[in-house]
Coordinates of C-alpha atoms in Angstrom, one line a residue:
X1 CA 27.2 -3.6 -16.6
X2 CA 27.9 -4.3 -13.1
X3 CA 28.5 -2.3 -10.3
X4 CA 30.0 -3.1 -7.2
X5 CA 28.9 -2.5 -3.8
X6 CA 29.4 1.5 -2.9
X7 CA 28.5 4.6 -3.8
X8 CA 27.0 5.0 -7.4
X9 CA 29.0 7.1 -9.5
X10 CA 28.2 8.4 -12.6
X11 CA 28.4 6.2 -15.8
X12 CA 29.6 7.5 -19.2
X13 CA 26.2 8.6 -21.2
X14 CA 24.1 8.0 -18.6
X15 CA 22.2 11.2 -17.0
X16 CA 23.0 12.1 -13.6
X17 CA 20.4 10.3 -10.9
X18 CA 17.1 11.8 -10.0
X19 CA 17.5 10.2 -6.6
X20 CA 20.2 9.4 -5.0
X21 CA 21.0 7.3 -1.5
X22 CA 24.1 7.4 0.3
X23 CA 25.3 5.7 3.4
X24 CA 21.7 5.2 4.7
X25 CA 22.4 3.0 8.0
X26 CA 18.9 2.7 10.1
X27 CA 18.6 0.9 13.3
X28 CA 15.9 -0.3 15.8
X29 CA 16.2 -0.9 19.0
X30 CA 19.9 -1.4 18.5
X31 CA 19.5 -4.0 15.5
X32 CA 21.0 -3.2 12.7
X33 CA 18.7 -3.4 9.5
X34 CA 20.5 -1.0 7.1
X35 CA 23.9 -0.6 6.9
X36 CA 25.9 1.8 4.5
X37 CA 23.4 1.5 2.0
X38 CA 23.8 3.2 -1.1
X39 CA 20.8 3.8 -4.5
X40 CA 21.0 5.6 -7.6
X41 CA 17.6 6.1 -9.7
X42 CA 17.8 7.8 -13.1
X43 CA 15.0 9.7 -14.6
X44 CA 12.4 7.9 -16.3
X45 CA 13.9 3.8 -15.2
X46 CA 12.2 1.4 -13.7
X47 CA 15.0 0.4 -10.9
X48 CA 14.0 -2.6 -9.2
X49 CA 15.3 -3.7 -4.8
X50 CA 15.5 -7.3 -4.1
X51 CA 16.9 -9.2 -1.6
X52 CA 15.5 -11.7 0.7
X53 CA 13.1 -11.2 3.6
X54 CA 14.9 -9.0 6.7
X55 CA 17.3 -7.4 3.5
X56 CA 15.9 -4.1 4.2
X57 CA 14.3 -3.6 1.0
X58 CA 11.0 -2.1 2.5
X59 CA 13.0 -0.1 5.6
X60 CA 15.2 1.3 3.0
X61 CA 11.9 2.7 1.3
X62 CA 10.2 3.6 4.0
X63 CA 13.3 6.0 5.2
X64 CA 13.5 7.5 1.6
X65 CA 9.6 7.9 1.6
X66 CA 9.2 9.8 4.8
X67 CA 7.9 7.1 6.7
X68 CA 11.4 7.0 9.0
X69 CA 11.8 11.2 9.1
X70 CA 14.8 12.6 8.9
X71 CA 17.2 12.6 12.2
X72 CA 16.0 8.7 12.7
X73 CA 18.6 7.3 10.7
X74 CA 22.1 8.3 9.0
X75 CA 23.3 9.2 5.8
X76 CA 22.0 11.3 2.4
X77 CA 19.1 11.6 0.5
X78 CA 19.1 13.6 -2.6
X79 CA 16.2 14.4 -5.0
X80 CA 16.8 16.0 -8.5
X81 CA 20.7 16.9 -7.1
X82 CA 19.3 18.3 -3.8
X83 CA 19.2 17.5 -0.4
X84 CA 15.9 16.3 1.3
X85 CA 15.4 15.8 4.7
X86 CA 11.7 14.3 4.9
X87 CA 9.6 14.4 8.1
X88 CA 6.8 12.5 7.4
X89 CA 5.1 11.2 4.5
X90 CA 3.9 14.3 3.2
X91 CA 7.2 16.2 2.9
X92 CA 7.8 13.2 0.4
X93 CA 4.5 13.6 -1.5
X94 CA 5.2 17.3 -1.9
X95 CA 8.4 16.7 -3.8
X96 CA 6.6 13.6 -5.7
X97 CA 7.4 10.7 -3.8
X98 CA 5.0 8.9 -3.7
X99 CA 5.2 4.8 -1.8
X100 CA 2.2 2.7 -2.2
X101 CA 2.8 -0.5 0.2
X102 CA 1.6 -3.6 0.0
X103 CA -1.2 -3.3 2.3
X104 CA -3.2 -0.9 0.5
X105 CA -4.4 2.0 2.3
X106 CA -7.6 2.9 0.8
X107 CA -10.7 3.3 3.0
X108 CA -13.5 0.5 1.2
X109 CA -16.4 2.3 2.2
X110 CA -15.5 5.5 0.2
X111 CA -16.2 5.9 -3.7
X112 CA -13.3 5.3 -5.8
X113 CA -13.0 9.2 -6.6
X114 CA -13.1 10.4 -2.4
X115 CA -10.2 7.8 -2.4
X116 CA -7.6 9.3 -5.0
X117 CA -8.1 12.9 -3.5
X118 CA -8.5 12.0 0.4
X119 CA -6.5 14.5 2.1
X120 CA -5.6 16.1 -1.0
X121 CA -9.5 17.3 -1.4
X122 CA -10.5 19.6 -4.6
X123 CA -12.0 22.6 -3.4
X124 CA -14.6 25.0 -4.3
X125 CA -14.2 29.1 -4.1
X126 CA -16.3 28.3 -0.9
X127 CA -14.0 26.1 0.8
X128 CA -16.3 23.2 -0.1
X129 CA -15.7 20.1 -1.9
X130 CA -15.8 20.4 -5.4
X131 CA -17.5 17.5 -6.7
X132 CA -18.0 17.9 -10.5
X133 CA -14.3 19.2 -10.5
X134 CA -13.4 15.9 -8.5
X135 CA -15.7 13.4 -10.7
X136 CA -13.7 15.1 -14.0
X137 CA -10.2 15.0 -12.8
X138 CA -10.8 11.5 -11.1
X139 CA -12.4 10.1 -14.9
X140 CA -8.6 11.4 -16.0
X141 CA -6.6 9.7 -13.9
X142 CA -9.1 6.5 -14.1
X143 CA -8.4 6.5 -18.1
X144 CA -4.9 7.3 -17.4
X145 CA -4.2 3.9 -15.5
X146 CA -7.0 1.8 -17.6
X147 CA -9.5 1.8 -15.0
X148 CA -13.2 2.0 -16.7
X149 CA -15.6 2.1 -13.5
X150 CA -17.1 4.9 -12.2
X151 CA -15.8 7.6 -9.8
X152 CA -18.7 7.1 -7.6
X153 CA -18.0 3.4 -7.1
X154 CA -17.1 2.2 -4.0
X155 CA -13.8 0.8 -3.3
X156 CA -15.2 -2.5 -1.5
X157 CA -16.9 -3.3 -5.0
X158 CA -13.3 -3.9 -6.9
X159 CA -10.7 -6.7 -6.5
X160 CA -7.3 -6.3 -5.3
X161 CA -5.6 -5.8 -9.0
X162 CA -8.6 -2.8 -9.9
X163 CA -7.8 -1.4 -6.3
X164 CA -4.1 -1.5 -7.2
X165 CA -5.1 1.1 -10.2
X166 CA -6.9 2.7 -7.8
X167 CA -3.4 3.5 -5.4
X168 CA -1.4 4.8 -8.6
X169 CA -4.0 7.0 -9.8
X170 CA -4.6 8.6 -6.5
X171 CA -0.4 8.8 -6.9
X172 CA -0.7 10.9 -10.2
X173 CA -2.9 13.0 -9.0
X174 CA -0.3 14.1 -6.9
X175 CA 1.8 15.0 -9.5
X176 CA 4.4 11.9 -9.0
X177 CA 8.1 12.0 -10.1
X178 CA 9.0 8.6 -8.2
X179 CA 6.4 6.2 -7.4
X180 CA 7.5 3.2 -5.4
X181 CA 5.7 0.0 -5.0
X182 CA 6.3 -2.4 -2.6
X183 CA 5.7 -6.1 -4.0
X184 CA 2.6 -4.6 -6.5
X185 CA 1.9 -8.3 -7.9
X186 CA 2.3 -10.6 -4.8
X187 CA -2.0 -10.6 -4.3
X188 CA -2.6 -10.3 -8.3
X189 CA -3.9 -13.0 -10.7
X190 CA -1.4 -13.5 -14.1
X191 CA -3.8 -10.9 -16.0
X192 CA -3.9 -8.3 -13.3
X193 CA -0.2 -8.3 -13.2
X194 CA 0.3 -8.2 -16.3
X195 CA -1.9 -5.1 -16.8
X196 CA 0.2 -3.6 -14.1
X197 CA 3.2 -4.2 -14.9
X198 CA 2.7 -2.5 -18.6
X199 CA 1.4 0.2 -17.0
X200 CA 4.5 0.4 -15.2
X201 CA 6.5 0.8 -18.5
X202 CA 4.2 3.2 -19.8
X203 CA 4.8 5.6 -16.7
X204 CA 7.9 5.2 -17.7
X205 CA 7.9 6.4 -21.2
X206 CA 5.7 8.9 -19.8
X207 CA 9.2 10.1 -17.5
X208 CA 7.6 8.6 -14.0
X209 CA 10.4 7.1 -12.5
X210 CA 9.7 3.9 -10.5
X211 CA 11.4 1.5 -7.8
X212 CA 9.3 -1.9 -7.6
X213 CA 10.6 -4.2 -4.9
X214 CA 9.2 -7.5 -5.8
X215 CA 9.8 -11.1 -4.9
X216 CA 9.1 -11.7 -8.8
X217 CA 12.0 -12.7 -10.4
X218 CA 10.7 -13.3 -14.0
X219 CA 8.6 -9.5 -13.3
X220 CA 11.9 -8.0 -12.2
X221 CA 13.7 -9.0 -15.6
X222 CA 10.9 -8.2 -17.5
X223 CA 10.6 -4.3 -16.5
X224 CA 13.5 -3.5 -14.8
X225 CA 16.0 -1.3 -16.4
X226 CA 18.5 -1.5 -13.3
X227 CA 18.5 -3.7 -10.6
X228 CA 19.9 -3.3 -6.7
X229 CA 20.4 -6.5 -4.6
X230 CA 20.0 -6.1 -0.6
X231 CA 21.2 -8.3 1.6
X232 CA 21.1 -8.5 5.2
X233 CA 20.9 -4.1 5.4
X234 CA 23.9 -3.9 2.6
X235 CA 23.8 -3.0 -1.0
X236 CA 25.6 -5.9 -3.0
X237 CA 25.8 -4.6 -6.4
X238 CA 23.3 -2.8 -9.0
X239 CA 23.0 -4.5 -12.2
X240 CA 22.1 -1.9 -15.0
X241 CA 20.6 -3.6 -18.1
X242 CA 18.5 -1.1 -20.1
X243 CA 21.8 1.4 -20.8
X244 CA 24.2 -1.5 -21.4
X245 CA 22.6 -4.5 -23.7
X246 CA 25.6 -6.7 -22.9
X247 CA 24.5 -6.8 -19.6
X248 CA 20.8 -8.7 -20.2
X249 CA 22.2 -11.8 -20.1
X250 CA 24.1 -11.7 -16.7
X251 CA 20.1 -10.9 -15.0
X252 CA 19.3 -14.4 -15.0
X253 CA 17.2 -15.9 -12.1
X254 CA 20.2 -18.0 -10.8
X255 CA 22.2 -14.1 -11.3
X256 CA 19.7 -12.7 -9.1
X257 CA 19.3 -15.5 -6.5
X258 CA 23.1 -15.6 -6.1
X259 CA 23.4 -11.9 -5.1
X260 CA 20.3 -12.4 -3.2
X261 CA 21.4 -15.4 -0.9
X262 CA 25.1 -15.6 -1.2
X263 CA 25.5 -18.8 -3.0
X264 CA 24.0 -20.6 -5.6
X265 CA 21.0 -22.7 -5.4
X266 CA 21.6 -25.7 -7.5
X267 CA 18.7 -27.0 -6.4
X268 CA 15.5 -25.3 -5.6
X269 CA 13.8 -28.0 -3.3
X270 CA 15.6 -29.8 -0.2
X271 CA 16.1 -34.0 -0.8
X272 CA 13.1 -35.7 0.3
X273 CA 14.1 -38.0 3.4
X274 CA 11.1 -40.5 3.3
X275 CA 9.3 -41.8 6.4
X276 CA 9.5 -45.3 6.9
X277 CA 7.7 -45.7 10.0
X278 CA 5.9 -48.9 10.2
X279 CA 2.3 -47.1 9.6
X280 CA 4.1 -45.8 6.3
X281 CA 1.5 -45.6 3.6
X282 CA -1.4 -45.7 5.8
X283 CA -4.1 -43.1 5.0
X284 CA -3.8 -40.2 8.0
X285 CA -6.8 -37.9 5.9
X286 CA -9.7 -38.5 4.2
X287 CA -12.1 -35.9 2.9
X288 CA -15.4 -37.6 1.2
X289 CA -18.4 -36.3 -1.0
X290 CA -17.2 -32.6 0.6
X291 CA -19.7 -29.7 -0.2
X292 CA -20.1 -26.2 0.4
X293 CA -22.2 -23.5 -0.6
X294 CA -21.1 -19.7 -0.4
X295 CA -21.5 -18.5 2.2
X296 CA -23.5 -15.3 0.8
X297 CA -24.7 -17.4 -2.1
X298 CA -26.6 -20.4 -1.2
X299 CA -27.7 -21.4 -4.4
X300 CA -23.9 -21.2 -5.3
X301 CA -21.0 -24.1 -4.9
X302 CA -18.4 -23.7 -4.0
X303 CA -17.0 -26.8 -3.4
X304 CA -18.8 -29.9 -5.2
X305 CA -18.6 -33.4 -4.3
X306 CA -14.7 -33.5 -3.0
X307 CA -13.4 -36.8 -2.1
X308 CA -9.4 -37.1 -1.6
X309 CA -6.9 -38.6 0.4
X310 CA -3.4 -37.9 2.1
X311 CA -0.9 -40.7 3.8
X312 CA 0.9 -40.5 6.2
X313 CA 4.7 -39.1 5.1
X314 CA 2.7 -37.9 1.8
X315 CA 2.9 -34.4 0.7
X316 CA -0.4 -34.3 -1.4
X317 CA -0.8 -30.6 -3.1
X318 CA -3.6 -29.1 -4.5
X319 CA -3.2 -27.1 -7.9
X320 CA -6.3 -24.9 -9.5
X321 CA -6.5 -21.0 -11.4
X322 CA -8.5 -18.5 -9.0
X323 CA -11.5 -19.3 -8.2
X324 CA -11.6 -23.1 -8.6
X325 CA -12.2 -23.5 -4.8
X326 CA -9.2 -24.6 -3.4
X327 CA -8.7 -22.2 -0.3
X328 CA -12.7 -22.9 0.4
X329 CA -11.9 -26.4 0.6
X330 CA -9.5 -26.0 2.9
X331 CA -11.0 -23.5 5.3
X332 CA -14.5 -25.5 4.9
X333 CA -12.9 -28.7 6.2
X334 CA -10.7 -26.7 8.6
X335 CA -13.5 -26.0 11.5
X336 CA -15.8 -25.4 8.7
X337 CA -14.5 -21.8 8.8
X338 CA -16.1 -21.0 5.4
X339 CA -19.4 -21.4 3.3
X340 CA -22.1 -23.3 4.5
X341 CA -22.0 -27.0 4.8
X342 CA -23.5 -28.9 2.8
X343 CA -22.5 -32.9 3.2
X344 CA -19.4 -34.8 3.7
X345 CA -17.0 -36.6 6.1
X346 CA -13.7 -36.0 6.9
X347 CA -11.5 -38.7 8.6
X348 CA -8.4 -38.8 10.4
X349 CA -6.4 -42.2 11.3
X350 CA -9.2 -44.2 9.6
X351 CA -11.7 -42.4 12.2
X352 CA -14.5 -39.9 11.1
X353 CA -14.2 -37.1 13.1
X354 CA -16.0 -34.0 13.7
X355 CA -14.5 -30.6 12.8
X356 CA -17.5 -28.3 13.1
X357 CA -15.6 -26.3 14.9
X358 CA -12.0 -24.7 14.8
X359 CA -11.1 -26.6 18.5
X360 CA -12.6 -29.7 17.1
X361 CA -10.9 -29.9 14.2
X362 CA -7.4 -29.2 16.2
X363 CA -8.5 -31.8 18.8
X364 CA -9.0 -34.4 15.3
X365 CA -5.2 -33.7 14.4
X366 CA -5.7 -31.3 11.7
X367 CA -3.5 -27.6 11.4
X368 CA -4.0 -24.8 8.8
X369 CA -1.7 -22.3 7.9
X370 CA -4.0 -19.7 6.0
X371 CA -2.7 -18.3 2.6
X372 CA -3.5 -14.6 4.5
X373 CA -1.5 -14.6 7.0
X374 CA -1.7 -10.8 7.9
X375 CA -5.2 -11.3 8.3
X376 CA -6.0 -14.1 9.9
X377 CA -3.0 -16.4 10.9
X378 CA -1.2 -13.6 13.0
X379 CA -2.1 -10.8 15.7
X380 CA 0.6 -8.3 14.1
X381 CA 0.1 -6.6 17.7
X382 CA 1.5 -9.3 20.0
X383 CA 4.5 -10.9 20.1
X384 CA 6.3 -14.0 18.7
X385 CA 6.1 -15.9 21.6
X386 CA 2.4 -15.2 22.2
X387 CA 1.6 -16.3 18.3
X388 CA 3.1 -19.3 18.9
X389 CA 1.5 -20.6 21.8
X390 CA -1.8 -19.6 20.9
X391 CA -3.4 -22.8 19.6
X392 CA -1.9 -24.6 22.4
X393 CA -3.1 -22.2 25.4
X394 CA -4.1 -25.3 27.5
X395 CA -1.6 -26.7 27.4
X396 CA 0.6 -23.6 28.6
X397 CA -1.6 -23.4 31.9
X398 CA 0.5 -23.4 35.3
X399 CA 0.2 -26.3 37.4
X400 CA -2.1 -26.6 40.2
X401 CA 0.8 -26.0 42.9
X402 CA 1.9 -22.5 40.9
X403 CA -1.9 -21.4 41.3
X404 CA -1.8 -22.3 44.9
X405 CA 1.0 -20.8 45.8
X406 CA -0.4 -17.1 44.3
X407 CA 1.3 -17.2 41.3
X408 CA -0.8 -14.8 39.1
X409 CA -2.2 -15.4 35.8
X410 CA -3.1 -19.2 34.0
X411 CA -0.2 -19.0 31.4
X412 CA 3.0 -20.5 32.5
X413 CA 4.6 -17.8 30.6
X414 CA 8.1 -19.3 31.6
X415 CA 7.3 -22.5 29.9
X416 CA 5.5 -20.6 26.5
X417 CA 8.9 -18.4 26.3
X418 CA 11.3 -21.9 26.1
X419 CA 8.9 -23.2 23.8
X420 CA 8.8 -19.9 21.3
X421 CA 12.7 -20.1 21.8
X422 CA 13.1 -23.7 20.4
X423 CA 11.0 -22.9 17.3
X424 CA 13.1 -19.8 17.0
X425 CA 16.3 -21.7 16.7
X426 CA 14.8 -24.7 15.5
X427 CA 13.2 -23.2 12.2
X428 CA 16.1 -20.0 12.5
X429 CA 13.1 -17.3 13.3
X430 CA 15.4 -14.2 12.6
X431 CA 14.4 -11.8 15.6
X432 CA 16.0 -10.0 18.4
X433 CA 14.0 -11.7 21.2
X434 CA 11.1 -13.7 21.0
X435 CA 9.6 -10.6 22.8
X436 CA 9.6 -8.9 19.7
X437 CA 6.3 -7.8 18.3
X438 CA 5.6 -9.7 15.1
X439 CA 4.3 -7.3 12.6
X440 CA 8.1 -6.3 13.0
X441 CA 9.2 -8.8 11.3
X442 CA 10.3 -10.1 7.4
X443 CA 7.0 -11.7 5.9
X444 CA 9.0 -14.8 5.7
X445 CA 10.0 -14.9 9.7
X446 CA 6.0 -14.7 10.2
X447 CA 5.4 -17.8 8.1
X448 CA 7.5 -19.5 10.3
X449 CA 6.0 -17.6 13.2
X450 CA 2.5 -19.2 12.1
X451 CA 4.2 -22.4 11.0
X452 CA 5.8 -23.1 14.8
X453 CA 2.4 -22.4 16.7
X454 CA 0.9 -25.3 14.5
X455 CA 3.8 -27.7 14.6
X456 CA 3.3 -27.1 18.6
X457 CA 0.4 -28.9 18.2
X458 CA 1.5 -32.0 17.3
X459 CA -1.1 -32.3 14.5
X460 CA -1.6 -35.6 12.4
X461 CA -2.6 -33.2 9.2
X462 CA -1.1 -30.1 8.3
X463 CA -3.1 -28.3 4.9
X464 CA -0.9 -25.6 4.3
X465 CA -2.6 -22.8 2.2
X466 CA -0.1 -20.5 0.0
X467 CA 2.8 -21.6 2.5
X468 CA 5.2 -18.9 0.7
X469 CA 3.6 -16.3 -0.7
X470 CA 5.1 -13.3 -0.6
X471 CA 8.5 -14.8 0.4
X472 CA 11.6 -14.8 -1.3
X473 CA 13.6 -17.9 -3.0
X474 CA 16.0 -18.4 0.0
X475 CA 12.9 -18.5 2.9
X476 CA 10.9 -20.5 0.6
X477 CA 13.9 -23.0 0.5
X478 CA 13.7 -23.3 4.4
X479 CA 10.0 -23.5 4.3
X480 CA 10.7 -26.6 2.0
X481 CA 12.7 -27.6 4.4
X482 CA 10.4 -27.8 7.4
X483 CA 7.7 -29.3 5.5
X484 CA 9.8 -32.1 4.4
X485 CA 11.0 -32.7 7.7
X486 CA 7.2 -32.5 8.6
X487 CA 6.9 -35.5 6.2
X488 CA 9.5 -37.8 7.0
X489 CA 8.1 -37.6 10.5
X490 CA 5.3 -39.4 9.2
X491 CA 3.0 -36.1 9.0
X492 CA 0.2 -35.8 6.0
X493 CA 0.9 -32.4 4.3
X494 CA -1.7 -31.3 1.8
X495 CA -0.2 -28.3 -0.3
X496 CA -2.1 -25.7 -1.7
X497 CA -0.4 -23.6 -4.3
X498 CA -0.7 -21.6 -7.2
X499 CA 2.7 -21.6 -7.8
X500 CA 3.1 -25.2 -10.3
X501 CA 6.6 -25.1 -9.4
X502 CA 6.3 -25.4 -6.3
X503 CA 3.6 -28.4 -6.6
X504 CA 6.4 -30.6 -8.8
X505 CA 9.1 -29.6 -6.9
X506 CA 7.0 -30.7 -3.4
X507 CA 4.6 -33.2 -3.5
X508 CA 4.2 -37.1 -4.4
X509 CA 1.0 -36.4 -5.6
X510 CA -1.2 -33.8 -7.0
X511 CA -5.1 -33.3 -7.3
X512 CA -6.3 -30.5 -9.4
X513 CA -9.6 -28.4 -8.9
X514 CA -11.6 -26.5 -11.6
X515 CA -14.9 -24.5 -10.5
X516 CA -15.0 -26.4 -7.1
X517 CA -14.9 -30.2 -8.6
X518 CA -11.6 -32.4 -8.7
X519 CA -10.8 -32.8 -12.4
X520 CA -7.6 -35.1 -12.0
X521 CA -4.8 -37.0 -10.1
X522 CA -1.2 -37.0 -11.1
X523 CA 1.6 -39.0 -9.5
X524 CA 4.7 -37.0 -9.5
X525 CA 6.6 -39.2 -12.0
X526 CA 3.4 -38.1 -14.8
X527 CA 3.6 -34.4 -13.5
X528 CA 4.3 -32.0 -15.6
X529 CA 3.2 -27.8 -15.9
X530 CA 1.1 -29.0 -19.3
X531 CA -0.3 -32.0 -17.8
X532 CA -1.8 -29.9 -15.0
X533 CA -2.6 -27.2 -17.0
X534 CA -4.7 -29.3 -19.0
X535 CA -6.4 -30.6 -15.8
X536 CA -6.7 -26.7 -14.2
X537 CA -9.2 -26.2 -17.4
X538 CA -10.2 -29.5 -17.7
X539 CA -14.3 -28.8 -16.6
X540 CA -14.3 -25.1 -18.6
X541 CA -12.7 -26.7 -21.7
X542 CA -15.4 -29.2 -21.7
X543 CA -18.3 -26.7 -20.7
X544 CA -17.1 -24.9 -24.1
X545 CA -17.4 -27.6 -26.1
X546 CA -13.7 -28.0 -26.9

């Protein structure tokens, strides 16, 4: 059944909430980012938030956490039918709330078993650390989320879906009643998340209560029993599907994405305007005979004998399963900023040009937008207007005359604040002031963040790696946007992507990679998921023998 915006009230049959929201209105630095919310969670659902980025899906989480303490925003919280009023994280830990965000806060060079129990040590009738006890009980929880390794392993030695298990056992052991997970998939592989997410259920039947916000509409239908849609800091409606069958059929992916953006998206990608400049057609990149070794690894390759080609107005993508080398290739080319070099040219304009170096590749005409942004396409400390300039710093210096005249400083930091205000409005940044700090913002406001300090730079070729991860469907559209009007400017666009979707929807041609090799070309009239599928596995189906 469908509710509509408000308070949740009770519904006939169903037990009374084990959590419950109301009017939770949060503001910073007088911007509103939650307004009148309201959120009902029964015992043992999985209730799922979505909305798009800037909704105030993770702020709303964060205030029922402990994160925002009590007295920094307005309205109710009640847990098990009784007011809370959190302080800080803890408070919520000691009633069993437990949040485990996105970035995951374990500490790599600890063992997997000093991680579940930091700050929540198991101690002896000394006062010291009980180890044996800690080994035993961390063995338990391990087995409990189907994680074999050993409690003395060190974090740094799993992947992100084993360090995943990691954060929900270290959540049971604090004896959670609500465990909340903010976007849990958006860095897994298909079988990590699909481990998770039927561990998920089995908390469930084992009366953990969970809230998932996730980008992930297929995931969200596929474990949710009740869904709340956000949108810009206002609850929408809550969709409950587990306690009323007839309702299964309204949580479509076009449902969803109309309560999300406010209108329908007929169609997922913008209409391709194509360049017809009169250098149309003409090759803009050319990567030949490219390989690279790991950089660890010598004797490994990484990325084995590459030759392709982008045109100009062409949006070229890249499609491959983990591992098969993609993001290497493209960091690798990029300033060679991975692996060792091996042999190979790259070519810009019908020039070979050398990109040994980040600065020389930028000074060839190529851009990257790195599939981590977080990491390494922003500095989450400084602010929107300093990310964008930052590949263009010399051309943001003052003019001889301002340095005469005692101006201080070599940034013309009147000049880099009209610039970061054109991309704002240009590419509709959503942010109070391009002063504003950008780890403040949605994850899809920094993609255009990073995606407006390469445009700046007028490049020739712009590889975009993962361009919208972790972004929800109406940001991804206006990425799509900007990337097509990229193209019909005449602008090469290689696309890398594991979403296939996304590759048909984008490009007017695709390569594919397996283990590091290009295993096929498709135009995008002979596109389809199977097609590339069968070219993803091409080199391990033959390997096999099959």
């Amino acid at each position: 059944m469908t509710r509509p915006a408000g308070e949740p009230g009770p519904v006939a049959g169903q037990p009374r909430p084990v959590l419950e929201m109301r009017a939770i209105t949060k503001t910073f630095s007088g911007v509103t980012a939650l307004s009148d919310v309201h959120l009902a969670v029964r015992p043992g659902e999985i209730h799922a938030v979505c909305g798009e980025n800037g909704a105030g899906k993770s702020t709303l989480m964060k205030v029922l956490s402990g994160v925002h303490p009590h007295g920094s925003y307005e309205g109710e919280v009640r847990f098990e039918g009784e007011p809370v009023a959190f302080k800080d994280i803890r408070a919520g830990e000691r009633h069993g709330i437990v949040i485990i965000h996105q970035e995951l806060a374990l500490v790599p060079q600890l063992s997997i078993a000093e991680n579940i129990f930091l700050g929540n040590e198991r101690r002896s009738a000394r006062g010291t650390v009980d180890w044996n006890g800690t080994y035993r009980e961390a063995i338990r929880l391990l087995a409990r989320v189907g994680l074999r390794e050993k409690p003395q392993t060190p974090v740094s030695e799993l992947g992100v879906g084993r360090q995943q298990l990691v954060e929900i056992a270290k959540a049971l052991s604090k004896e959670v009643k609500l465990l909340i997970l903010d976007e849990p998939t958006a860095a897994l592989n298909d079988q990590d998340s699909a481990h998770l997410l039927e561990l998920l259920l089995q908390l469930r039947d084992q009366g953990v209560a969970g809230i998932v916000i996730s980008h992930k509409l297929n995931e969200i239908r596929a474990i949710a029993d009740s869904v709340t849609i956000l949108r810009d800091g206002r609850t929408v409606e809550t969709l409950t599907v587990r306690h009323s069958p007839s309702a299964a059929p309204e949580l479509s992916e076009e449902r969803l994405i109309r309560g999300m953006v406010g209108r329908d998206l007929d169609h997922r990608f913008p209409d391709r305007t194509p360049y017809r400049g009169e250098d149309a057609g003409r090759i803009a990149l050319a990567v030949d005979g490219w390989t690279v070794r790991h950089p660890a690894d010598h004797r490994r390759t990484v990325v084995d004998g590459v030759s392709l080609t982008v045109r100009r107005g062409e949006i070229v993508g890249i499609a491959g399963l983990m591992g098969a080398g993609r993001t290497e290739l493209a960091m690798s080319v990029f300033g060679r900023s991975y692996g060792q070099y091996v042999a190979g040219t790259v070519a810009v304009g019908g020039r070979e040009v050398d990109t040994r170096t980040v600065p020389a590749a930028i000074a060839a005409g190529l851009a990257y937008v790195t599939e981590d942004r977080k990491r390494y396409g922003l500095n989450l400390l400084d602010t929107v207007q300093r990310n964008i300039s930052l590949a263009s710093l010399p051309g943001m210096r003052r003019s001889d005359a301002g340095r005469r005249n005692g101006v201080r400083g070599f940034v013309d930091e009147h000049r880099e604040r009209r610039i970061a205000e054109h991309y704002r409005t240009s590419l509709n940044i959503k942010t109070p002031t391009v002063a504003e700090r950008v780890g403040r913002l949605s994850g899809g406001n920094q993609q255009k963040v990073v995606l407006s300090r390469w445009i700046h730079t007028d490049p020739q070729v712009l590889i975009l790696d993962e361009p919208t991860r972790g972004i929800d469907v109406g940001a991804k559209y206006e990425i799509y946007t900007v990337i097509d009007a990229l193209a019909a400017r005449g602008k090469a666009v290689l696309l890398l992507s594991s979403e296939l979707p996304e590759l048909l929807g984008m490009c007017d041609r695709i390569y594919t990679m397996a283990e590091g090799r290009l295993t096929g070309e498709v135009t995008r009239a002979e596109a389809t998921q199977e097609v590339l599928m069968r070219h993803m596995t091409l080199r391990q189906m033959t390997e096999n023998g099959s």
